[in-house]
Amino acid sequence: MILTSGLQKVFCAGLDITEFYNPNPDRLSKFWTTLQDTWLSLYTTSFPTVSVINGHSPAGGCLFAMSCDYRVMVGPNYTIGLNETKLGIVAPKWFQDTMVAVIGQRKAEVSLTTGKMYTTDEALQIGLIDESLPDANSALKKGTQFLNNFQKISPWAYKMTKDISRQPTVQWLIDNKQKDLDFVIKYMQSPTVQKNLELYLQSLKK
Ligand SMILES: CCCC/C=C\CC(=O)SCCNC(=O)CCNC(=O)[C@H](O)C(C)(C)COP(=O)(O)OP(=O)(O)OC[C@H]1O[C@@H](n2cnc3c(N)ncnc32)[C@H](O)[C@@H]1OP(=O)(O)O
């Protein structure tokens, strides 16, 4: 499966920030549970996945890209990263662990604490993406070539290997779904977080 965008310059703008601003707890609860389940499905697919990142990919967009098996990004003008701290919010443990699995503990910690958005070249250098291509068509071709490798791999061997590799992060979320949800609901009601989100949303307006 290839995950890509039909938009001109955005792969995925991340989660809808307006869902976190002045949230209704019931609605936020459904929103977050849906996100948890969607991520669990994507991170544990029984088939190979590639993200063809053909535009900017902040926060939740970066999470979805990192959850695929391989990342091909169109360069040089787009950016990718977990920029939550720039919004004055915190990337949950499973977002963080997904990044650690891709680029390692040290680089992930620097990336997460600074909320850095990496250019395509920078992302390639730290291993956040696997390949950089100059245009969307060649990126799609590369992504398809990666998937073709699996014609010669046993689906069972593929799935078992991926399960073993991803199991700690997956199991943590399965075991802590409610705790993770409670944290988000409580955290998003904090006046400091709400002020930070208000300022960030204002900064996005043209
Ligand atoms: C404890 C829980 C923690 C986890 C929580 C959240 C994780 C997240 O995913 S938070 C989302 C982080 N996303 C961003 O920071 C992206 C912000 N957006 C941008 O940087 C740019 O919009 C982007 C580069 C993606 C695209 O640029 P443009 O094509 O120039 O678009 P515009 O800037 O014109 O945006 C159009 C319009 O959309 C609004 N917008 C953009 N992103 C979001 C978003 N993620 N949520 C809600 N709204 C968003 C933006 O404000 C503009 O609104 P209008 O001016 O009203 O049209």
mmCIF file of C-alpha atoms and ligand atoms in Angstrom:
data_model
loop_
_atom_site.group_PDB
_atom_site.id
_atom_site.type_symbol
_atom_site.label_atom_id
_atom_site.label_comp_id
_atom_site.label_asym_id
_atom_site.label_seq_id
_atom_site.Cartn_x
_atom_site.Cartn_y
_atom_site.Cartn_z
ATOM 1 C CA MET A 1 0.000 0.000 0.000
ATOM 2 C CA ILE A 2 1.223 3.486 -0.835
ATOM 3 C CA LEU A 3 0.215 6.393 1.374
ATOM 4 C CA THR A 4 0.405 9.716 -0.476
ATOM 5 C CA SER A 5 -1.526 12.956 -0.931
ATOM 6 C CA GLY A 6 -3.689 14.366 -3.706
ATOM 7 C CA LEU A 7 -2.791 17.914 -2.622
ATOM 8 C CA GLN A 8 -0.172 20.084 -4.304
ATOM 9 C CA LYS A 9 2.182 20.746 -1.395
ATOM 10 C CA VAL A 10 0.840 19.061 1.741
ATOM 11 C CA PHE A 11 1.276 15.330 2.445
ATOM 12 C CA CYS A 12 -0.613 15.691 5.733
ATOM 13 C CA ALA A 13 -0.911 18.833 7.907
ATOM 14 C CA GLY A 14 -1.121 16.672 11.031
ATOM 15 C CA LEU A 15 -4.090 16.349 13.315
ATOM 16 C CA ASP A 16 -6.799 18.984 13.109
ATOM 17 C CA ILE A 17 -5.683 21.413 15.813
ATOM 18 C CA THR A 18 -9.198 22.825 16.113
ATOM 19 C CA GLU A 19 -10.202 19.456 17.659
ATOM 20 C CA PHE A 20 -7.911 20.303 20.598
ATOM 21 C CA TYR A 21 -8.886 23.938 20.961
ATOM 22 C CA ASN A 22 -11.756 24.457 23.466
ATOM 23 C CA PRO A 23 -12.478 20.720 23.182
ATOM 24 C CA ASN A 24 -15.687 18.914 24.006
ATOM 25 C CA PRO A 25 -14.391 15.943 26.080
ATOM 26 C CA ASP A 26 -16.765 13.390 24.465
ATOM 27 C CA ARG A 27 -15.854 14.473 20.968
ATOM 28 C CA LEU A 28 -12.130 14.600 21.809
ATOM 29 C CA SER A 29 -12.407 11.138 23.321
ATOM 30 C CA LYS A 30 -13.873 9.738 20.060
ATOM 31 C CA PHE A 31 -11.299 11.646 18.012
ATOM 32 C CA TRP A 32 -8.349 10.325 20.038
ATOM 33 C CA THR A 33 -9.646 6.738 20.198
ATOM 34 C CA THR A 34 -10.067 6.777 16.418
ATOM 35 C CA LEU A 35 -6.503 8.033 16.063
ATOM 36 C CA GLN A 36 -5.169 5.294 18.376
ATOM 37 C CA ASP A 37 -7.020 2.596 16.409
ATOM 38 C CA THR A 38 -6.028 3.993 13.025
ATOM 39 C CA TRP A 39 -2.387 4.110 14.056
ATOM 40 C CA LEU A 40 -2.488 0.563 15.461
ATOM 41 C CA SER A 41 -3.944 -0.668 12.147
ATOM 42 C CA LEU A 42 -1.388 1.189 10.040
ATOM 43 C CA TYR A 43 1.630 0.261 12.174
ATOM 44 C CA THR A 44 0.753 -3.453 12.175
ATOM 45 C CA THR A 45 -0.427 -4.070 8.607
ATOM 46 C CA SER A 46 0.109 -7.610 7.324
ATOM 47 C CA PHE A 47 1.223 -6.103 3.997
ATOM 48 C CA PRO A 48 4.111 -3.760 3.106
ATOM 49 C CA THR A 49 3.488 -0.008 3.235
ATOM 50 C CA VAL A 50 5.313 2.978 1.747
ATOM 51 C CA SER A 51 4.704 6.674 2.311
ATOM 52 C CA VAL A 52 5.355 8.826 -0.724
ATOM 53 C CA ILE A 53 5.693 12.170 1.026
ATOM 54 C CA ASN A 54 4.793 14.643 -1.682
ATOM 55 C CA GLY A 55 4.385 17.705 0.539
ATOM 56 C CA HIS A 56 4.839 19.070 4.060
ATOM 57 C CA SER A 57 4.386 16.516 6.792
ATOM 58 C CA PRO A 58 4.257 17.970 10.316
ATOM 59 C CA ALA A 59 3.321 16.155 13.555
ATOM 60 C CA GLY A 60 0.521 13.623 12.868
ATOM 61 C CA GLY A 61 1.591 13.662 9.198
ATOM 62 C CA CYS A 62 5.103 12.674 10.216
ATOM 63 C CA LEU A 63 3.673 9.987 12.539
ATOM 64 C CA PHE A 64 1.716 8.406 9.669
ATOM 65 C CA ALA A 65 4.748 8.564 7.366
ATOM 66 C CA MET A 66 6.992 6.996 10.036
ATOM 67 C CA SER A 67 4.459 4.220 10.562
ATOM 68 C CA CYS A 68 4.951 2.914 7.035
ATOM 69 C CA ASP A 69 7.744 0.448 6.222
ATOM 70 C CA TYR A 70 9.583 2.855 3.887
ATOM 71 C CA ARG A 71 9.595 6.587 3.214
ATOM 72 C CA VAL A 72 10.262 8.286 -0.106
ATOM 73 C CA MET A 73 10.066 12.093 -0.033
ATOM 74 C CA VAL A 74 9.893 14.688 -2.766
ATOM 75 C CA GLY A 75 12.601 17.330 -2.347
ATOM 76 C CA PRO A 76 13.964 19.793 -1.751
ATOM 77 C CA ASN A 77 11.219 22.163 -0.651
ATOM 78 C CA TYR A 78 9.069 20.213 1.808
ATOM 79 C CA THR A 79 9.522 19.640 5.529
ATOM 80 C CA ILE A 80 8.808 16.808 7.946
ATOM 81 C CA GLY A 81 9.015 16.370 11.713
ATOM 82 C CA LEU A 82 7.257 16.006 15.035
ATOM 83 C CA ASN A 83 6.870 19.727 15.782
ATOM 84 C CA GLU A 84 4.520 19.401 18.787
ATOM 85 C CA THR A 85 6.753 21.407 21.151
ATOM 86 C CA LYS A 86 6.500 24.321 18.709
ATOM 87 C CA LEU A 87 2.744 24.258 19.395
ATOM 88 C CA GLY A 88 3.443 24.165 23.145
ATOM 89 C CA ILE A 89 2.165 20.580 23.371
ATOM 90 C CA VAL A 90 3.742 17.183 23.970
ATOM 91 C CA ALA A 91 4.003 14.278 21.543
ATOM 92 C CA PRO A 92 2.597 11.223 23.387
ATOM 93 C CA LYS A 93 4.878 8.278 24.207
ATOM 94 C CA TRP A 94 3.793 6.198 21.202
ATOM 95 C CA PHE A 95 4.489 9.099 18.796
ATOM 96 C CA GLN A 96 7.921 9.435 20.413
ATOM 97 C CA ASP A 97 8.641 5.696 20.369
ATOM 98 C CA THR A 98 7.685 5.497 16.697
ATOM 99 C CA MET A 99 10.307 8.153 15.978
ATOM 100 C CA VAL A 100 12.925 6.428 18.151
ATOM 101 C CA ALA A 101 12.349 3.239 16.118
ATOM 102 C CA VAL A 102 13.134 5.151 12.921
ATOM 103 C CA ILE A 103 16.034 7.471 13.837
ATOM 104 C CA GLY A 104 17.266 6.264 17.244
ATOM 105 C CA GLN A 105 17.007 7.628 20.781
ATOM 106 C CA ARG A 106 19.466 10.531 20.629
ATOM 107 C CA LYS A 107 18.338 12.025 17.326
ATOM 108 C CA ALA A 108 14.701 11.541 18.311
ATOM 109 C CA GLU A 109 15.169 13.332 21.622
ATOM 110 C CA VAL A 110 16.791 16.347 19.954
ATOM 111 C CA SER A 111 14.192 16.312 17.204
ATOM 112 C CA LEU A 112 11.264 16.051 19.648
ATOM 113 C CA THR A 113 12.431 18.595 22.210
ATOM 114 C CA THR A 114 13.269 21.201 19.565
ATOM 115 C CA GLY A 115 10.170 20.415 17.472
ATOM 116 C CA LYS A 116 12.403 20.651 14.415
ATOM 117 C CA MET A 117 10.895 20.432 10.957
ATOM 118 C CA TYR A 118 13.529 18.864 8.666
ATOM 119 C CA THR A 119 14.019 19.673 5.009
ATOM 120 C CA THR A 120 14.083 16.654 2.700
ATOM 121 C CA ASP A 121 17.909 16.680 2.652
ATOM 122 C CA GLU A 122 18.139 16.941 6.440
ATOM 123 C CA ALA A 123 15.547 14.191 6.871
ATOM 124 C CA LEU A 124 17.553 11.929 4.574
ATOM 125 C CA GLN A 125 20.725 12.672 6.506
ATOM 126 C CA ILE A 126 19.237 11.658 9.885
ATOM 127 C CA GLY A 127 17.391 8.643 8.437
ATOM 128 C CA LEU A 128 13.894 10.037 8.945
ATOM 129 C CA ILE A 129 13.253 9.271 5.275
ATOM 130 C CA ASP A 130 14.830 6.539 3.137
ATOM 131 C CA GLU A 131 15.056 8.270 -0.235
ATOM 132 C CA SER A 132 14.687 11.743 -1.715
ATOM 133 C CA LEU A 133 13.380 12.238 -5.256
ATOM 134 C CA PRO A 134 12.973 15.447 -7.258
ATOM 135 C CA ASP A 135 9.335 14.969 -8.249
ATOM 136 C CA ALA A 136 6.179 13.122 -7.269
ATOM 137 C CA ASN A 137 6.167 10.735 -10.252
ATOM 138 C CA SER A 138 9.678 9.452 -9.643
ATOM 139 C CA ALA A 139 8.904 9.192 -5.921
ATOM 140 C CA LEU A 140 5.840 7.076 -6.704
ATOM 141 C CA LYS A 141 7.970 4.887 -8.986
ATOM 142 C CA LYS A 142 10.566 4.392 -6.227
ATOM 143 C CA GLY A 143 7.840 3.538 -3.740
ATOM 144 C CA THR A 144 6.402 0.957 -6.124
ATOM 145 C CA GLN A 145 9.875 -0.532 -6.706
ATOM 146 C CA PHE A 146 10.270 -0.955 -2.938
ATOM 147 C CA LEU A 147 6.956 -2.803 -2.763
ATOM 148 C CA ASN A 148 8.012 -5.073 -5.635
ATOM 149 C CA ASN A 149 10.798 -6.482 -3.391
ATOM 150 C CA PHE A 150 8.104 -8.314 -1.463
ATOM 151 C CA GLN A 151 7.056 -10.445 -4.414
ATOM 152 C CA LYS A 152 9.955 -12.681 -3.395
ATOM 153 C CA ILE A 153 9.340 -12.561 0.374
ATOM 154 C CA SER A 154 7.032 -14.910 2.228
ATOM 155 C CA PRO A 155 4.063 -12.878 3.560
ATOM 156 C CA TRP A 156 4.220 -14.893 6.784
ATOM 157 C CA ALA A 157 7.953 -14.196 7.275
ATOM 158 C CA TYR A 158 7.328 -10.513 6.498
ATOM 159 C CA LYS A 159 4.533 -10.159 9.028
ATOM 160 C CA MET A 160 6.259 -12.090 11.835
ATOM 161 C CA THR A 161 9.445 -10.037 11.390
ATOM 162 C CA LYS A 162 7.542 -6.756 11.459
ATOM 163 C CA ASP A 163 5.531 -7.849 14.513
ATOM 164 C CA ILE A 164 8.694 -8.681 16.462
ATOM 165 C CA SER A 165 10.294 -5.365 15.477
ATOM 166 C CA ARG A 166 7.252 -3.203 16.341
ATOM 167 C CA GLN A 167 5.851 -5.199 19.259
ATOM 168 C CA PRO A 168 7.089 -3.051 22.220
ATOM 169 C CA THR A 169 5.528 0.170 20.927
ATOM 170 C CA VAL A 170 2.328 -1.551 19.817
ATOM 171 C CA GLN A 171 1.946 -3.433 23.101
ATOM 172 C CA TRP A 172 2.500 -0.280 25.143
ATOM 173 C CA LEU A 173 -0.408 1.450 23.451
ATOM 174 C CA ILE A 174 -2.683 -1.605 23.652
ATOM 175 C CA ASP A 175 -1.953 -1.864 27.390
ATOM 176 C CA ASN A 176 -2.272 1.886 28.012
ATOM 177 C CA LYS A 177 -5.045 3.052 25.669
ATOM 178 C CA GLN A 178 -7.232 4.436 28.438
ATOM 179 C CA LYS A 179 -4.330 6.034 30.311
ATOM 180 C CA ASP A 180 -3.168 7.691 27.084
ATOM 181 C CA LEU A 181 -6.697 8.960 26.397
ATOM 182 C CA ASP A 182 -7.148 10.256 29.969
ATOM 183 C CA PHE A 183 -3.861 12.120 29.666
ATOM 184 C CA VAL A 184 -4.907 13.810 26.412
ATOM 185 C CA ILE A 185 -8.354 14.812 27.739
ATOM 186 C CA LYS A 186 -6.909 16.247 30.953
ATOM 187 C CA TYR A 187 -3.900 17.834 29.308
ATOM 188 C CA MET A 188 -5.947 19.550 26.609
ATOM 189 C CA GLN A 189 -8.100 21.214 29.247
ATOM 190 C CA SER A 190 -5.134 22.944 30.839
ATOM 191 C CA PRO A 191 -5.335 26.763 30.416
ATOM 192 C CA THR A 192 -1.624 26.900 29.497
ATOM 193 C CA VAL A 193 -2.053 24.362 26.697
ATOM 194 C CA GLN A 194 -5.166 26.147 25.453
ATOM 195 C CA LYS A 195 -3.309 29.477 25.367
ATOM 196 C CA ASN A 196 -0.448 27.878 23.428
ATOM 197 C CA LEU A 197 -2.877 26.394 20.895
ATOM 198 C CA GLU A 198 -4.691 29.709 20.520
ATOM 199 C CA LEU A 199 -1.417 31.491 19.748
ATOM 200 C CA TYR A 200 -0.343 28.768 17.302
ATOM 201 C CA LEU A 201 -3.680 28.795 15.461
ATOM 202 C CA GLN A 202 -3.449 32.590 15.196
ATOM 203 C CA SER A 203 0.061 32.274 13.768
ATOM 204 C CA LEU A 204 -1.263 30.011 10.983
ATOM 205 C CA LYS A 205 -3.884 32.514 9.833
ATOM 206 C CA LYS A 206 -2.842 34.572 6.836
HETATM 207 C C1 LIG B 1 -1.257 15.413 23.579
HETATM 208 C C2 LIG B 1 -1.610 15.407 22.122
HETATM 209 C C3 LIG B 1 -0.517 15.820 21.275
HETATM 210 C C4 LIG B 1 -0.650 15.484 19.819
HETATM 211 C C5 LIG B 1 -1.382 16.455 19.143
HETATM 212 C C6 LIG B 1 -1.279 16.853 17.895
HETATM 213 C C7 LIG B 1 -0.394 16.400 16.865
HETATM 214 C C8 LIG B 1 -0.619 17.202 15.607
HETATM 215 O O1 LIG B 1 -0.663 16.645 14.559
HETATM 216 S S1 LIG B 1 -0.820 18.876 15.792
HETATM 217 C C9 LIG B 1 -0.858 19.516 14.129
HETATM 218 C C10 LIG B 1 0.468 20.054 13.745
HETATM 219 N N1 LIG B 1 0.378 20.619 12.441
HETATM 220 C C11 LIG B 1 0.987 21.744 12.114
HETATM 221 O O2 LIG B 1 1.679 22.344 12.900
HETATM 222 C C12 LIG B 1 0.755 22.199 10.718
HETATM 223 C C13 LIG B 1 0.336 23.615 10.662
HETATM 224 N N2 LIG B 1 0.122 24.003 9.285
HETATM 225 C C14 LIG B 1 1.104 24.428 8.471
HETATM 226 O O3 LIG B 1 2.261 24.493 8.829
HETATM 227 C C15 LIG B 1 0.693 24.820 7.082
HETATM 228 O O4 LIG B 1 -0.696 24.984 7.065
HETATM 229 C C16 LIG B 1 1.080 23.767 6.022
HETATM 230 C C17 LIG B 1 2.604 23.821 5.812
HETATM 231 C C18 LIG B 1 0.675 22.354 6.401
HETATM 232 C C19 LIG B 1 0.396 24.094 4.693
HETATM 233 O O5 LIG B 1 0.661 25.401 4.337
HETATM 234 P P1 LIG B 1 -0.355 26.143 3.337
HETATM 235 O O6 LIG B 1 -0.679 25.321 2.163
HETATM 236 O O7 LIG B 1 0.245 27.481 3.094
HETATM 237 O O8 LIG B 1 -1.702 26.158 4.137
HETATM 238 P P2 LIG B 1 -2.232 27.308 5.011
HETATM 239 O O9 LIG B 1 -1.182 27.717 5.974
HETATM 240 O O10 LIG B 1 -2.811 28.322 4.095
HETATM 241 O O11 LIG B 1 -3.381 26.632 5.846
HETATM 242 C C20 LIG B 1 -4.692 26.646 5.354
HETATM 243 C C21 LIG B 1 -5.664 26.719 6.500
HETATM 244 O O12 LIG B 1 -5.564 25.482 7.237
HETATM 245 C C22 LIG B 1 -5.323 25.762 8.615
HETATM 246 N N3 LIG B 1 -4.516 24.660 9.135
HETATM 247 C C23 LIG B 1 -3.341 24.240 8.668
HETATM 248 N N4 LIG B 1 -2.933 23.148 9.354
HETATM 249 C C24 LIG B 1 -3.909 22.901 10.267
HETATM 250 C C25 LIG B 1 -4.059 21.879 11.268
HETATM 251 N N5 LIG B 1 -3.154 20.927 11.487
HETATM 252 N N6 LIG B 1 -5.189 21.915 12.020
HETATM 253 C C26 LIG B 1 -6.123 22.875 11.829
HETATM 254 N N7 LIG B 1 -6.032 23.849 10.896
HETATM 255 C C27 LIG B 1 -4.922 23.856 10.129
HETATM 256 C C28 LIG B 1 -4.646 27.103 8.602
HETATM 257 O O13 LIG B 1 -4.827 27.712 9.859
HETATM 258 C C29 LIG B 1 -5.393 27.824 7.482
HETATM 259 O O14 LIG B 1 -6.641 28.237 7.986
HETATM 260 P P3 LIG B 1 -7.436 29.459 7.344
HETATM 261 O O15 LIG B 1 -6.543 30.645 7.404
HETATM 262 O O16 LIG B 1 -8.665 29.580 8.192
HETATM 263 O O17 LIG B 1 -7.736 29.036 5.936
#
